[in-house]
mmCIF file with all atom_site columns, C-alpha atoms in Angstrom:
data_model
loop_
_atom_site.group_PDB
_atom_site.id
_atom_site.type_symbol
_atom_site.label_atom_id
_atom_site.label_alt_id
_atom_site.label_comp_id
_atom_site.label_asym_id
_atom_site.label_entity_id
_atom_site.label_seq_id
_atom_site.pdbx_PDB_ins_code
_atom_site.Cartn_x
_atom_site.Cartn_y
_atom_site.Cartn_z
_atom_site.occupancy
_atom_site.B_iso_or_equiv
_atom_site.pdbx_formal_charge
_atom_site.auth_seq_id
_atom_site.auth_comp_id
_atom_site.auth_asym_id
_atom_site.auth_atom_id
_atom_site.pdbx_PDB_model_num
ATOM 1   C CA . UNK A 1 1   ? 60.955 124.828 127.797 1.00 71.00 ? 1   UNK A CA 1
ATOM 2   C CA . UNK A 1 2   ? 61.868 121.152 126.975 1.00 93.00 ? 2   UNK A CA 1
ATOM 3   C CA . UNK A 1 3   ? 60.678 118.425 129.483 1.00 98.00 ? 3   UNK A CA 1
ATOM 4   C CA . UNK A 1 4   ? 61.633 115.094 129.749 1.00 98.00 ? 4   UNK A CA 1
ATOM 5   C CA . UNK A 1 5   ? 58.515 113.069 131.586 1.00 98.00 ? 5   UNK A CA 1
ATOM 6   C CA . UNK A 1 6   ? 58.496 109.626 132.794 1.00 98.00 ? 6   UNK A CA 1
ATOM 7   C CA . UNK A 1 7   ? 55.232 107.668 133.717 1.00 99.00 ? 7   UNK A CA 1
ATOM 8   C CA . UNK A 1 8   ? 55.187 104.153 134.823 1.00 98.00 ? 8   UNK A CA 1
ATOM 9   C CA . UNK A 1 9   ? 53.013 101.324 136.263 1.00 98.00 ? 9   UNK A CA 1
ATOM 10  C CA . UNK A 1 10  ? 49.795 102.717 135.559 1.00 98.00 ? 10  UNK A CA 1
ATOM 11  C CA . UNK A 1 11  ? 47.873 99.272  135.134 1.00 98.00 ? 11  UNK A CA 1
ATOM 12  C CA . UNK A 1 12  ? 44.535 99.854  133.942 1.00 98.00 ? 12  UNK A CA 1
ATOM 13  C CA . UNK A 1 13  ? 43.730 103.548 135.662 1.00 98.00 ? 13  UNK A CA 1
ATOM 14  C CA . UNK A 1 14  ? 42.847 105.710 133.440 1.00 98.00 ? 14  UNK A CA 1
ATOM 15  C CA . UNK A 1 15  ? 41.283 108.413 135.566 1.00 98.00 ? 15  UNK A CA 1
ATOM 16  C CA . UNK A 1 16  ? 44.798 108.774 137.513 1.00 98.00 ? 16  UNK A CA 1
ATOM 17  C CA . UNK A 1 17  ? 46.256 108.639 134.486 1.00 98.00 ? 17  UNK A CA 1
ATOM 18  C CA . UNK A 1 18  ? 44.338 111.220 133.089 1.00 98.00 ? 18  UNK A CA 1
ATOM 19  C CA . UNK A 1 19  ? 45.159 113.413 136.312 1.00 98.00 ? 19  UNK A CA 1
ATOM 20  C CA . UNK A 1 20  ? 48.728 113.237 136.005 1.00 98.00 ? 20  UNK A CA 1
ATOM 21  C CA . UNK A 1 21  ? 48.583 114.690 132.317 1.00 98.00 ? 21  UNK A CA 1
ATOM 22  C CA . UNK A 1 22  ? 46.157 117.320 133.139 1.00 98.00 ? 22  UNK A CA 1
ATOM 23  C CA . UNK A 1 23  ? 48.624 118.815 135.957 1.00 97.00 ? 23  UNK A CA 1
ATOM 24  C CA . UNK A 1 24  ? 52.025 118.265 133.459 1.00 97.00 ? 24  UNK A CA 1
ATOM 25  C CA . UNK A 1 25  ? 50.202 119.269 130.665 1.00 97.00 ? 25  UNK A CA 1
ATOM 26  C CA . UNK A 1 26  ? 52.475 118.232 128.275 1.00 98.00 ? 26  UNK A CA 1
ATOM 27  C CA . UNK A 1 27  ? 53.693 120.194 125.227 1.00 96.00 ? 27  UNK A CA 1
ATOM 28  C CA . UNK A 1 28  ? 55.238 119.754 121.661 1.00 97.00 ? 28  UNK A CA 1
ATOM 29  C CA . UNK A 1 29  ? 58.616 119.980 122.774 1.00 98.00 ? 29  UNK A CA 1
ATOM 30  C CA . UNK A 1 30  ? 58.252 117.413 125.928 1.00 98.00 ? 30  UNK A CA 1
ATOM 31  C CA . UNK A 1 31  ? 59.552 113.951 125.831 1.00 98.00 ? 31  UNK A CA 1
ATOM 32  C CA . UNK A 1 32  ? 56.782 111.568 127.484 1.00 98.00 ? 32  UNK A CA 1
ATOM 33  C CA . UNK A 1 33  ? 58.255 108.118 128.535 1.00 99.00 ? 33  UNK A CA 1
ATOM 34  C CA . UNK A 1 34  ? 55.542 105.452 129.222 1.00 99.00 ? 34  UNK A CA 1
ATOM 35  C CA . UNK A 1 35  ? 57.503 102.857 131.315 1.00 99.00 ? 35  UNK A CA 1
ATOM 36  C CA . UNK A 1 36  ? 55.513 99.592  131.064 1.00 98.00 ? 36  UNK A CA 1
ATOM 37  C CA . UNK A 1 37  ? 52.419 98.129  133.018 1.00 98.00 ? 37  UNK A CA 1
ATOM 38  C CA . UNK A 1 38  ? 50.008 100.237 131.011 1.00 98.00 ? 38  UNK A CA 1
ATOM 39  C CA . UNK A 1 39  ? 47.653 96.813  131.800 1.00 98.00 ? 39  UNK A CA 1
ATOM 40  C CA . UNK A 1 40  ? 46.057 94.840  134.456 1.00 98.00 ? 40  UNK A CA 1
ATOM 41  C CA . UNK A 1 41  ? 45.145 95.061  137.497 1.00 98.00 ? 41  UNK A CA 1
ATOM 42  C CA . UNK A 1 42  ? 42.614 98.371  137.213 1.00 98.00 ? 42  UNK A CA 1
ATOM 43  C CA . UNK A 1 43  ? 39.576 97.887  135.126 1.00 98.00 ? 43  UNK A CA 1
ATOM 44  C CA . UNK A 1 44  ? 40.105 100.267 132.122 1.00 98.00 ? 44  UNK A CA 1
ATOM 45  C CA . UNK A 1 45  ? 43.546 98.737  130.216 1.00 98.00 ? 45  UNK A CA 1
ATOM 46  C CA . UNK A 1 46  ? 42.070 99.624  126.928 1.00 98.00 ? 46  UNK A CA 1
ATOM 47  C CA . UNK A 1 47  ? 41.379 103.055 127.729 1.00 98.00 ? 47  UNK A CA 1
ATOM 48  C CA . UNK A 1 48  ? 44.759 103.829 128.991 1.00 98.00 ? 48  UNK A CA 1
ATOM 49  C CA . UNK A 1 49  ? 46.531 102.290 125.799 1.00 99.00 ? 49  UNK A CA 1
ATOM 50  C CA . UNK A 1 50  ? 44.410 104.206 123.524 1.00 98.00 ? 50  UNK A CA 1
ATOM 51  C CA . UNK A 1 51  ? 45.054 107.307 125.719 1.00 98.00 ? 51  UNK A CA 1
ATOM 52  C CA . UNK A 1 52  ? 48.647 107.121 125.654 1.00 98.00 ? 52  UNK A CA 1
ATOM 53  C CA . UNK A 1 53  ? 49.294 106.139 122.155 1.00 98.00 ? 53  UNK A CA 1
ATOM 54  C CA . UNK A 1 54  ? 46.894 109.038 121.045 1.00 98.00 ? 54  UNK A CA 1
ATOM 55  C CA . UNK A 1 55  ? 49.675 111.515 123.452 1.00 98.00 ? 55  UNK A CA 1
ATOM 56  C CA . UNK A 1 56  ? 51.710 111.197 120.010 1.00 98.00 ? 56  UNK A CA 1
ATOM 57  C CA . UNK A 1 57  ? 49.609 113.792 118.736 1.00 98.00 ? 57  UNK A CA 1
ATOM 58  C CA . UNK A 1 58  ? 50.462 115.765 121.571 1.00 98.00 ? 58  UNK A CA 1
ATOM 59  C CA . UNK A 1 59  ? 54.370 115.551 122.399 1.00 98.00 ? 59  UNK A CA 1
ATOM 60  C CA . UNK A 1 60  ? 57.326 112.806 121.431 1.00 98.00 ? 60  UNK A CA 1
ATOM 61  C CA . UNK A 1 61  ? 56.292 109.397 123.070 1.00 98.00 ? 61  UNK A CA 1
ATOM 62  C CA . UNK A 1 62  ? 58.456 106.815 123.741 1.00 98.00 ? 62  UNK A CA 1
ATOM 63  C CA . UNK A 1 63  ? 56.480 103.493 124.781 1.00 99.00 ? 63  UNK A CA 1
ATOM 64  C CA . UNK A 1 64  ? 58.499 100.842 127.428 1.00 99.00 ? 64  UNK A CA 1
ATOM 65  C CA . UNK A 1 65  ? 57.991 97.471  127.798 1.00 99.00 ? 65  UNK A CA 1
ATOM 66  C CA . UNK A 1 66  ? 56.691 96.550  131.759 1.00 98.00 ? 66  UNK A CA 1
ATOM 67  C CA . UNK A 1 67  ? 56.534 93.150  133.017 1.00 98.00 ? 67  UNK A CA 1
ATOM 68  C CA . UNK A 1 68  ? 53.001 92.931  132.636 1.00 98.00 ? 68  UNK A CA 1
ATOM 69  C CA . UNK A 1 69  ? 53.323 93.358  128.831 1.00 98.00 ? 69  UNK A CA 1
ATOM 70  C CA . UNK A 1 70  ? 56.168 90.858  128.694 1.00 98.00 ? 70  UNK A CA 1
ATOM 71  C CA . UNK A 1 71  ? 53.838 88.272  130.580 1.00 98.00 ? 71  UNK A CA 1
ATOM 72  C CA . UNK A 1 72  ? 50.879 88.785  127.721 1.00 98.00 ? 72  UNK A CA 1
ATOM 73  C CA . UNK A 1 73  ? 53.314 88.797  125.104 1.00 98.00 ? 73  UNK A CA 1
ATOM 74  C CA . UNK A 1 74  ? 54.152 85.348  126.420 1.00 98.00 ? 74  UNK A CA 1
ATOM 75  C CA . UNK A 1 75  ? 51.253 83.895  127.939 1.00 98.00 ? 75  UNK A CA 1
ATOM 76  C CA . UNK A 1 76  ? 50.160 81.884  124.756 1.00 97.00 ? 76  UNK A CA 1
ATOM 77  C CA . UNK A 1 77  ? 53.279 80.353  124.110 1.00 98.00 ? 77  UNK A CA 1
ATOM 78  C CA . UNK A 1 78  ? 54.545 80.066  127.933 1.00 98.00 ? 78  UNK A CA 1
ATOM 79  C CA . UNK A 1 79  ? 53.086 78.165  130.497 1.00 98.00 ? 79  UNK A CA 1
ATOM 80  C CA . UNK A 1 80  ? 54.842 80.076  133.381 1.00 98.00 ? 80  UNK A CA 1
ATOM 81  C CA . UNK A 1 81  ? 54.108 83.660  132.103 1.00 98.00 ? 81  UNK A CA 1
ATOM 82  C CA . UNK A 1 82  ? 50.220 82.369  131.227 1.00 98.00 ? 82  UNK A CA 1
ATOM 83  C CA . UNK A 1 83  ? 49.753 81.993  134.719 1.00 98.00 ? 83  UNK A CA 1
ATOM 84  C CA . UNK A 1 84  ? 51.264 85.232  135.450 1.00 98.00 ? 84  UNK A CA 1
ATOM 85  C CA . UNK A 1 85  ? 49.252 86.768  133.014 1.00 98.00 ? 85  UNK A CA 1
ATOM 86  C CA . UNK A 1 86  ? 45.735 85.634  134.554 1.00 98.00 ? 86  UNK A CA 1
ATOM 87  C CA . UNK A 1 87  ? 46.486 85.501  138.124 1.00 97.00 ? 87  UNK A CA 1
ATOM 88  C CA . UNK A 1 88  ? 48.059 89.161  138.240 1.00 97.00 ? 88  UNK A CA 1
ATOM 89  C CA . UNK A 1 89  ? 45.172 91.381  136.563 1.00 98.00 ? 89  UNK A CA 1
ATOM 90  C CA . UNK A 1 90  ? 45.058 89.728  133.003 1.00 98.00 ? 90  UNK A CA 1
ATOM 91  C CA . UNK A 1 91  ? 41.372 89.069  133.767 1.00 98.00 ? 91  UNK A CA 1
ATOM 92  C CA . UNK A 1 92  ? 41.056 92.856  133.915 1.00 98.00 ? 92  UNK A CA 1
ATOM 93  C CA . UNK A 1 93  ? 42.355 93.246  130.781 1.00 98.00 ? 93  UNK A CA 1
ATOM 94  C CA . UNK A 1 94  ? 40.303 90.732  129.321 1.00 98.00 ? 94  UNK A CA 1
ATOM 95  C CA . UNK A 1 95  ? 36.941 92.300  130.392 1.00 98.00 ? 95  UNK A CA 1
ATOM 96  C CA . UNK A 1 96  ? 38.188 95.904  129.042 1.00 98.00 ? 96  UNK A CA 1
ATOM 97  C CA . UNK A 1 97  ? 38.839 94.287  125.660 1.00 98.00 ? 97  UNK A CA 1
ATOM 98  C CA . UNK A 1 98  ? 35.917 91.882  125.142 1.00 98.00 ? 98  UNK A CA 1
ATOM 99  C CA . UNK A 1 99  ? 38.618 88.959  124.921 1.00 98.00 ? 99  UNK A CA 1
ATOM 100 C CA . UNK A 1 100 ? 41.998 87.774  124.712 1.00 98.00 ? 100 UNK A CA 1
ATOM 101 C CA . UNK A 1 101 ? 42.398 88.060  121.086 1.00 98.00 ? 101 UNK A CA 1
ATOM 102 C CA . UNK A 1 102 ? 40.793 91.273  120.783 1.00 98.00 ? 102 UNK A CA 1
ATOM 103 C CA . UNK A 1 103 ? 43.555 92.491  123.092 1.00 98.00 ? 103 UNK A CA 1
ATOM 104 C CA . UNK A 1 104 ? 45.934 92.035  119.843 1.00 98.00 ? 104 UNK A CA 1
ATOM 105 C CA . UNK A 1 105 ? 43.376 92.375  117.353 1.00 98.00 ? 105 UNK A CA 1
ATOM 106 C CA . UNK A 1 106 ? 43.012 96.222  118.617 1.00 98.00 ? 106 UNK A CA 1
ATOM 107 C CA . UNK A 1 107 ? 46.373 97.239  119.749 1.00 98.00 ? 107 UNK A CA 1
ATOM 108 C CA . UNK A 1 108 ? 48.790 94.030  118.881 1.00 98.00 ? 108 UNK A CA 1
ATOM 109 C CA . UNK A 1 109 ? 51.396 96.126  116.653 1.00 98.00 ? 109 UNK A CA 1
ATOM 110 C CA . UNK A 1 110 ? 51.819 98.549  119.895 1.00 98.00 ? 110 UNK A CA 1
ATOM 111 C CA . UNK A 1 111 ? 52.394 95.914  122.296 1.00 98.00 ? 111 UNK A CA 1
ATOM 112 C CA . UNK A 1 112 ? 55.013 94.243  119.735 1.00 98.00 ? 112 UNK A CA 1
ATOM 113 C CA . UNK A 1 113 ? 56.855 97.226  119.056 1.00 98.00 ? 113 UNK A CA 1
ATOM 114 C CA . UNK A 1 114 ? 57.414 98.286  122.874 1.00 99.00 ? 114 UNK A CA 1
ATOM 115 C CA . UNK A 1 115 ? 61.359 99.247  123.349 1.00 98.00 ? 115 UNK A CA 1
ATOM 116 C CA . UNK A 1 116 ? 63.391 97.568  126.321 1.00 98.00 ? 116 UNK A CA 1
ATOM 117 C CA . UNK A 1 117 ? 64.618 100.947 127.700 1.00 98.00 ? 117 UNK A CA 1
ATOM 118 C CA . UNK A 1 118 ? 65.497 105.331 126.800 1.00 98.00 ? 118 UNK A CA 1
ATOM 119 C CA . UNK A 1 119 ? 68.416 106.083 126.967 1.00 98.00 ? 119 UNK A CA 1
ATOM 120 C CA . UNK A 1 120 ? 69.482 109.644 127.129 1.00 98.00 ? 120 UNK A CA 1
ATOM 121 C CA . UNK A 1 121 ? 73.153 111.608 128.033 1.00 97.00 ? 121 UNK A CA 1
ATOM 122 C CA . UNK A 1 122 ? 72.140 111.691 131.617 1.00 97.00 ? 122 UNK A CA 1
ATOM 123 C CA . UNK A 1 123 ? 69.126 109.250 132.743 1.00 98.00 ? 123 UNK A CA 1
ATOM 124 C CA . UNK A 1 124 ? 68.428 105.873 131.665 1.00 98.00 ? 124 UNK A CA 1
ATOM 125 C CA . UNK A 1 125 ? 64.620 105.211 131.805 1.00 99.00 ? 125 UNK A CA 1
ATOM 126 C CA . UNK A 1 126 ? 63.453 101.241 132.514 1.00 99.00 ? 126 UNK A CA 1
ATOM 127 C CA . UNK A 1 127 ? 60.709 99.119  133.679 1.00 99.00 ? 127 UNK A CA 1
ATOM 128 C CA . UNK A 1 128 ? 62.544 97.560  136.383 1.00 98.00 ? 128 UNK A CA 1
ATOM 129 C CA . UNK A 1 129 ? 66.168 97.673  136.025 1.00 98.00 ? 129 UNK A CA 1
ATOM 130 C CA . UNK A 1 130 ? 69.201 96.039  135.458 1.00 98.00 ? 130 UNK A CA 1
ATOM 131 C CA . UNK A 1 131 ? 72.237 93.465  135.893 1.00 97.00 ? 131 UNK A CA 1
ATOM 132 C CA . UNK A 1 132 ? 75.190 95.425  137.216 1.00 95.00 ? 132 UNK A CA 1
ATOM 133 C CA . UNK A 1 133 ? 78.858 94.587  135.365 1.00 95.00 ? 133 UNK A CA 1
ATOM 134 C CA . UNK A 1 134 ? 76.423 93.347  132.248 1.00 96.00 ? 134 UNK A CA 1
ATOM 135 C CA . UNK A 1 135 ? 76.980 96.029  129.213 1.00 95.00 ? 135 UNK A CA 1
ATOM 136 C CA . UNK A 1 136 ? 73.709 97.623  127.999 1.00 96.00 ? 136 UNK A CA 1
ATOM 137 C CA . UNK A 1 137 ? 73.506 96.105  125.092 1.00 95.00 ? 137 UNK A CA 1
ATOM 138 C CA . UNK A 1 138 ? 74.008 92.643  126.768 1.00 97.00 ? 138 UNK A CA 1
ATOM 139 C CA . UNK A 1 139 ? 71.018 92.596  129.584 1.00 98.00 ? 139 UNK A CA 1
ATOM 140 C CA . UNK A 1 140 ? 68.255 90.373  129.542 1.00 98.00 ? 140 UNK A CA 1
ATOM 141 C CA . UNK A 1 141 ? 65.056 91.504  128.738 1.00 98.00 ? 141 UNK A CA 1
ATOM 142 C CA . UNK A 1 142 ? 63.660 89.816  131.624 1.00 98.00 ? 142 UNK A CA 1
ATOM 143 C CA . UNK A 1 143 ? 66.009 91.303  133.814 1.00 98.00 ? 143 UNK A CA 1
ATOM 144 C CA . UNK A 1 144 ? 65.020 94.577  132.445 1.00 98.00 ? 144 UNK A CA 1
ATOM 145 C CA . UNK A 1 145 ? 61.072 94.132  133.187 1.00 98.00 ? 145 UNK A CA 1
ATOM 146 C CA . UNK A 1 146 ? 61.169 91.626  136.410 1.00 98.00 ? 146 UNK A CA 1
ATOM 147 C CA . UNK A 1 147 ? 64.853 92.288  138.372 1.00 98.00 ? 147 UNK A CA 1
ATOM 148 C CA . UNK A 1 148 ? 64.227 93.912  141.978 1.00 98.00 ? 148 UNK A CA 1
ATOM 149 C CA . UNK A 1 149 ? 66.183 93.711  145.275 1.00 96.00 ? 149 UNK A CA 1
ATOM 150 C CA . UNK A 1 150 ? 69.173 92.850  143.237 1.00 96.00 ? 150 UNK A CA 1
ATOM 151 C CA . UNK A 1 151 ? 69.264 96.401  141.197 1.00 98.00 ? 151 UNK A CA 1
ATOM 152 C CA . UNK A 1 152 ? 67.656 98.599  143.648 1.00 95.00 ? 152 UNK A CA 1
ATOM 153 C CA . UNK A 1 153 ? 69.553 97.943  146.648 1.00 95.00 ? 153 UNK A CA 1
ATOM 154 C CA . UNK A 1 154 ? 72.624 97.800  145.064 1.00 94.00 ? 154 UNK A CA 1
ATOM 155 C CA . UNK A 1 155 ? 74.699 100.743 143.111 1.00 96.00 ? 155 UNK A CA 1
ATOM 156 C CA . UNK A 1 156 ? 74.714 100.484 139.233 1.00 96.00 ? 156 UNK A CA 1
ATOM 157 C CA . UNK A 1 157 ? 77.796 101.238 136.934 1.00 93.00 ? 157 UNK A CA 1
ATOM 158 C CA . UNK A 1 158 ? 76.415 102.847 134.211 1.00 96.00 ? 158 UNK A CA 1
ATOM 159 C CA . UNK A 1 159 ? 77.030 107.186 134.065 1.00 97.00 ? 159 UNK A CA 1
ATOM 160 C CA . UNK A 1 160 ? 73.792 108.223 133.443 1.00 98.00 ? 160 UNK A CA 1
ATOM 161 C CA . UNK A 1 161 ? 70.876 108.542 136.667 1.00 98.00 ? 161 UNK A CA 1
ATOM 162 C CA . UNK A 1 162 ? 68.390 105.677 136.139 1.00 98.00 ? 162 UNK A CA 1
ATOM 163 C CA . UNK A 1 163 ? 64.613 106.340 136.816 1.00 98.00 ? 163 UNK A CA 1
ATOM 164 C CA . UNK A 1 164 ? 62.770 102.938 136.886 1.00 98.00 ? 164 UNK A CA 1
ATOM 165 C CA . UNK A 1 165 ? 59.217 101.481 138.522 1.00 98.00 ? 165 UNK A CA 1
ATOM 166 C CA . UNK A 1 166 ? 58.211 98.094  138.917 1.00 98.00 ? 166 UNK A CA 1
ATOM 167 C CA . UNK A 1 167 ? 58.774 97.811  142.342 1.00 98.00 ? 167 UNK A CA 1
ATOM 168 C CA . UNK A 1 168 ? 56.159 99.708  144.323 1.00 97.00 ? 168 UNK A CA 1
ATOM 169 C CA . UNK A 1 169 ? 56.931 102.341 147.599 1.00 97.00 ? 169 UNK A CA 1
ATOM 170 C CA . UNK A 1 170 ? 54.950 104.557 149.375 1.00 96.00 ? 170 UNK A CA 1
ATOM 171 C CA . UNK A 1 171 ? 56.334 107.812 147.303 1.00 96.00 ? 171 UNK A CA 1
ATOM 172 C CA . UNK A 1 172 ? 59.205 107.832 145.278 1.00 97.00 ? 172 UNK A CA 1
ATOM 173 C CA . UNK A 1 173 ? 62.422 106.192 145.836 1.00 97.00 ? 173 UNK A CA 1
ATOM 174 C CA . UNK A 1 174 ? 65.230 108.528 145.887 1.00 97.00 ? 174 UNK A CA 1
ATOM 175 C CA . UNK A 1 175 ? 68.960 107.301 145.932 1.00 97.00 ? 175 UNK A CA 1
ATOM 176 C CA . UNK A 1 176 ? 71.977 109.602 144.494 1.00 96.00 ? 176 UNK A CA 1
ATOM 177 C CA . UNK A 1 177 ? 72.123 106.734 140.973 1.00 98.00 ? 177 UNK A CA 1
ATOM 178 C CA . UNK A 1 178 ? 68.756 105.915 140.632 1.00 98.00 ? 178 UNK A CA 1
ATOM 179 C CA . UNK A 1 179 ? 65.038 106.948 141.101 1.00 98.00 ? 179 UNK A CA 1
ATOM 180 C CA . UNK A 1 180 ? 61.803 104.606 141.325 1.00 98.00 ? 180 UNK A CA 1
ATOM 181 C CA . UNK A 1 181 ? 58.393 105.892 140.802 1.00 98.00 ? 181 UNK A CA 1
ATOM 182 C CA . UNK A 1 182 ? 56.105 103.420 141.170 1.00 98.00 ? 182 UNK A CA 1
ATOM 183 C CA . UNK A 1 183 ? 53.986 104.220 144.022 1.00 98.00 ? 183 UNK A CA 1
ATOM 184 C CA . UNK A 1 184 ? 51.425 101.480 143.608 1.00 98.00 ? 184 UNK A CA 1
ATOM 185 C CA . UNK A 1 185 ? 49.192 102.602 141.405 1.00 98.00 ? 185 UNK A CA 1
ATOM 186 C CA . UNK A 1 186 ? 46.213 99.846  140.362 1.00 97.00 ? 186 UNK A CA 1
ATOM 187 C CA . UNK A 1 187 ? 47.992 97.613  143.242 1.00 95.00 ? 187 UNK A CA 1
ATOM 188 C CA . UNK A 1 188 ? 46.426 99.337  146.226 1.00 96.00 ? 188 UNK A CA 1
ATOM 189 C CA . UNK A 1 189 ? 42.877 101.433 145.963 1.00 92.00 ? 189 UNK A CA 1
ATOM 190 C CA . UNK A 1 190 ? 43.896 104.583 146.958 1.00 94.00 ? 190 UNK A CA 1
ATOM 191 C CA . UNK A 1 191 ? 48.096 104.579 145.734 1.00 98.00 ? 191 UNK A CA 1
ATOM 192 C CA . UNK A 1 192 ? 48.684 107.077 143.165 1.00 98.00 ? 192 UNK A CA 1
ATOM 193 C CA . UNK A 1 193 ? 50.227 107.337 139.893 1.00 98.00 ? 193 UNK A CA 1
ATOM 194 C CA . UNK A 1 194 ? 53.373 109.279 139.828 1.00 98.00 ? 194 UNK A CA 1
ATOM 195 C CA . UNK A 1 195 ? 55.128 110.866 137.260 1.00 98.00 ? 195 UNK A CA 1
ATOM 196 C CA . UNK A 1 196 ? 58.504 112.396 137.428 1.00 98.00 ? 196 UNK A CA 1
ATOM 197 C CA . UNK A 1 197 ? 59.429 115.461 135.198 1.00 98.00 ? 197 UNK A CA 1
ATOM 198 C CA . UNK A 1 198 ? 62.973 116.550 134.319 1.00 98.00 ? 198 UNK A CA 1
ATOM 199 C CA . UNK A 1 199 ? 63.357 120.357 133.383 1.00 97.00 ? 199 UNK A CA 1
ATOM 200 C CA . UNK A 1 200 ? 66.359 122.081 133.095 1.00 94.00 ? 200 UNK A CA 1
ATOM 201 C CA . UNK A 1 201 ? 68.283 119.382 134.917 1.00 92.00 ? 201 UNK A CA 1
ATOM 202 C CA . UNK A 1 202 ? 66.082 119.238 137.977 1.00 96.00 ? 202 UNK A CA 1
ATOM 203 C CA . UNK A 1 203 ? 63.865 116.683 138.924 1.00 98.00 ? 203 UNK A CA 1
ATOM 204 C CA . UNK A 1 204 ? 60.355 117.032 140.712 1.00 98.00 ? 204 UNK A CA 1
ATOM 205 C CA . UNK A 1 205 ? 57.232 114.794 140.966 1.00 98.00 ? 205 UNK A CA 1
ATOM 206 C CA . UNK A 1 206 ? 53.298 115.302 140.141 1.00 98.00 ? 206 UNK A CA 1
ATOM 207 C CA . UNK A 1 207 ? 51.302 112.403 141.361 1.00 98.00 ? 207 UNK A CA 1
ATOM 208 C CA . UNK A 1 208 ? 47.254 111.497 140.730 1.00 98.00 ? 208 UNK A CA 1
ATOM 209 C CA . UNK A 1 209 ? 46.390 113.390 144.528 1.00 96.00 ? 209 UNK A CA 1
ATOM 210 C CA . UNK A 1 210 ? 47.296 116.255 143.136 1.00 94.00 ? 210 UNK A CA 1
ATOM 211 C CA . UNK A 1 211 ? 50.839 116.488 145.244 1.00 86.00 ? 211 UNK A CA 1
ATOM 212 C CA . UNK A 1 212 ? 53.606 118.108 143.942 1.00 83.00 ? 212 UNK A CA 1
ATOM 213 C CA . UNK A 1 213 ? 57.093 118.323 145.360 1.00 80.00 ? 213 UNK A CA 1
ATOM 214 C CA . UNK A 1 214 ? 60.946 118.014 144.372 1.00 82.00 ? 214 UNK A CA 1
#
């Protein structure tokens, strides 16, 4: 039984976190995509890195980039995206560190080598989206961790089915070309995290409550 499990937006809660895995209980043969915005927001950022880096041990990981990762990246060397950083839950991250540095002392080579997207035959995993009638190869990166309205209301032209999060709904945003599963987690107090899981070319949903539907 091979899986293909995406994860995004989990910003600092690691007890949801840890609920999701312990209902997927992920295997050796499962592919575990972690789709940005491990950070802010919730109080245990740390936690939740070490937690999914250490789900190598575990299952093939493959580790997004997420707007709030992009902004940290950038916050020392950018004005704009320093002020994103703090006022959006970078304080958080701070206090589950010990400090800013410390943030890259303990897990700088992870956030540095976080990939812009997965790409498989049929589903095209991504922080937030992307630029329709721009190749692949050519998007932005910011596009890829901060677009909204303009790729989720709007059709894409690429083959493959893409799942994304970023931009928060009540429960999972189904259209027939692309899926969103960011449900708000570490945004609102009681939104859950939700995963989606792809087996045998069917798609179904576990979140943090404990729901579980297709």
């Amino acid at each position: 039984m091979t899986r293909i499990i995406g994860i995004s937006d989990i910003h600092g809660e690691y007890k949801k976190l840890e609920s999701v895995l312990e209902q997927i209980k992920p295997h050796d043969t499962d592919t575990l995509v972690f789709m940005g915005d491990y950070i802010d927001r919730g109080s245990k950022s740390k936690e939740v890195v070490d937690k999914i880096i250490s789900m190598q041990d575990v299952c093939n990981c493959v580790y997004l980039i997420g707007s709030h990762e992009y902004a940290l990246l950038h916050a020392e060397i950018d004005d704009y995206y320093n002020y994103l950083f703090w006022n959006y839950g970078g304080d958080k991250t701070v206090e589950s560190y010990g400090s800013f540095n410390k943030i890259f002392e303990t897990h700088g080579d992870f956030f540095n080598s976080l990939k812009p997207y997965y790409l498989t035959p049929n589903y095209l995993f991504i922080h937030a989206g992307l630029r329709k009638g721009i190749a692949l190869e050519n998007q932005d990166l910011t596009d890829m961790v901060y677009i909204r309205s303009e790729f989720y209301n709007k059709p894409h032209d690429l083959p493959q089915k893409i799942i994304f999060g970023h931009t928060e709904f009540d429960t999972p945003r189904i259209l027939d070309d692309k899926i969103c599963i960011d449900t708000g987690c570490g945004k609102y107090k009681d939104a859950p995290l939700t995963a989606i899981v792809i087996e045998k070319g069917k798609e179904y949903f576990v979140n943090s409550n404990g729901d579980l539907w297709s």
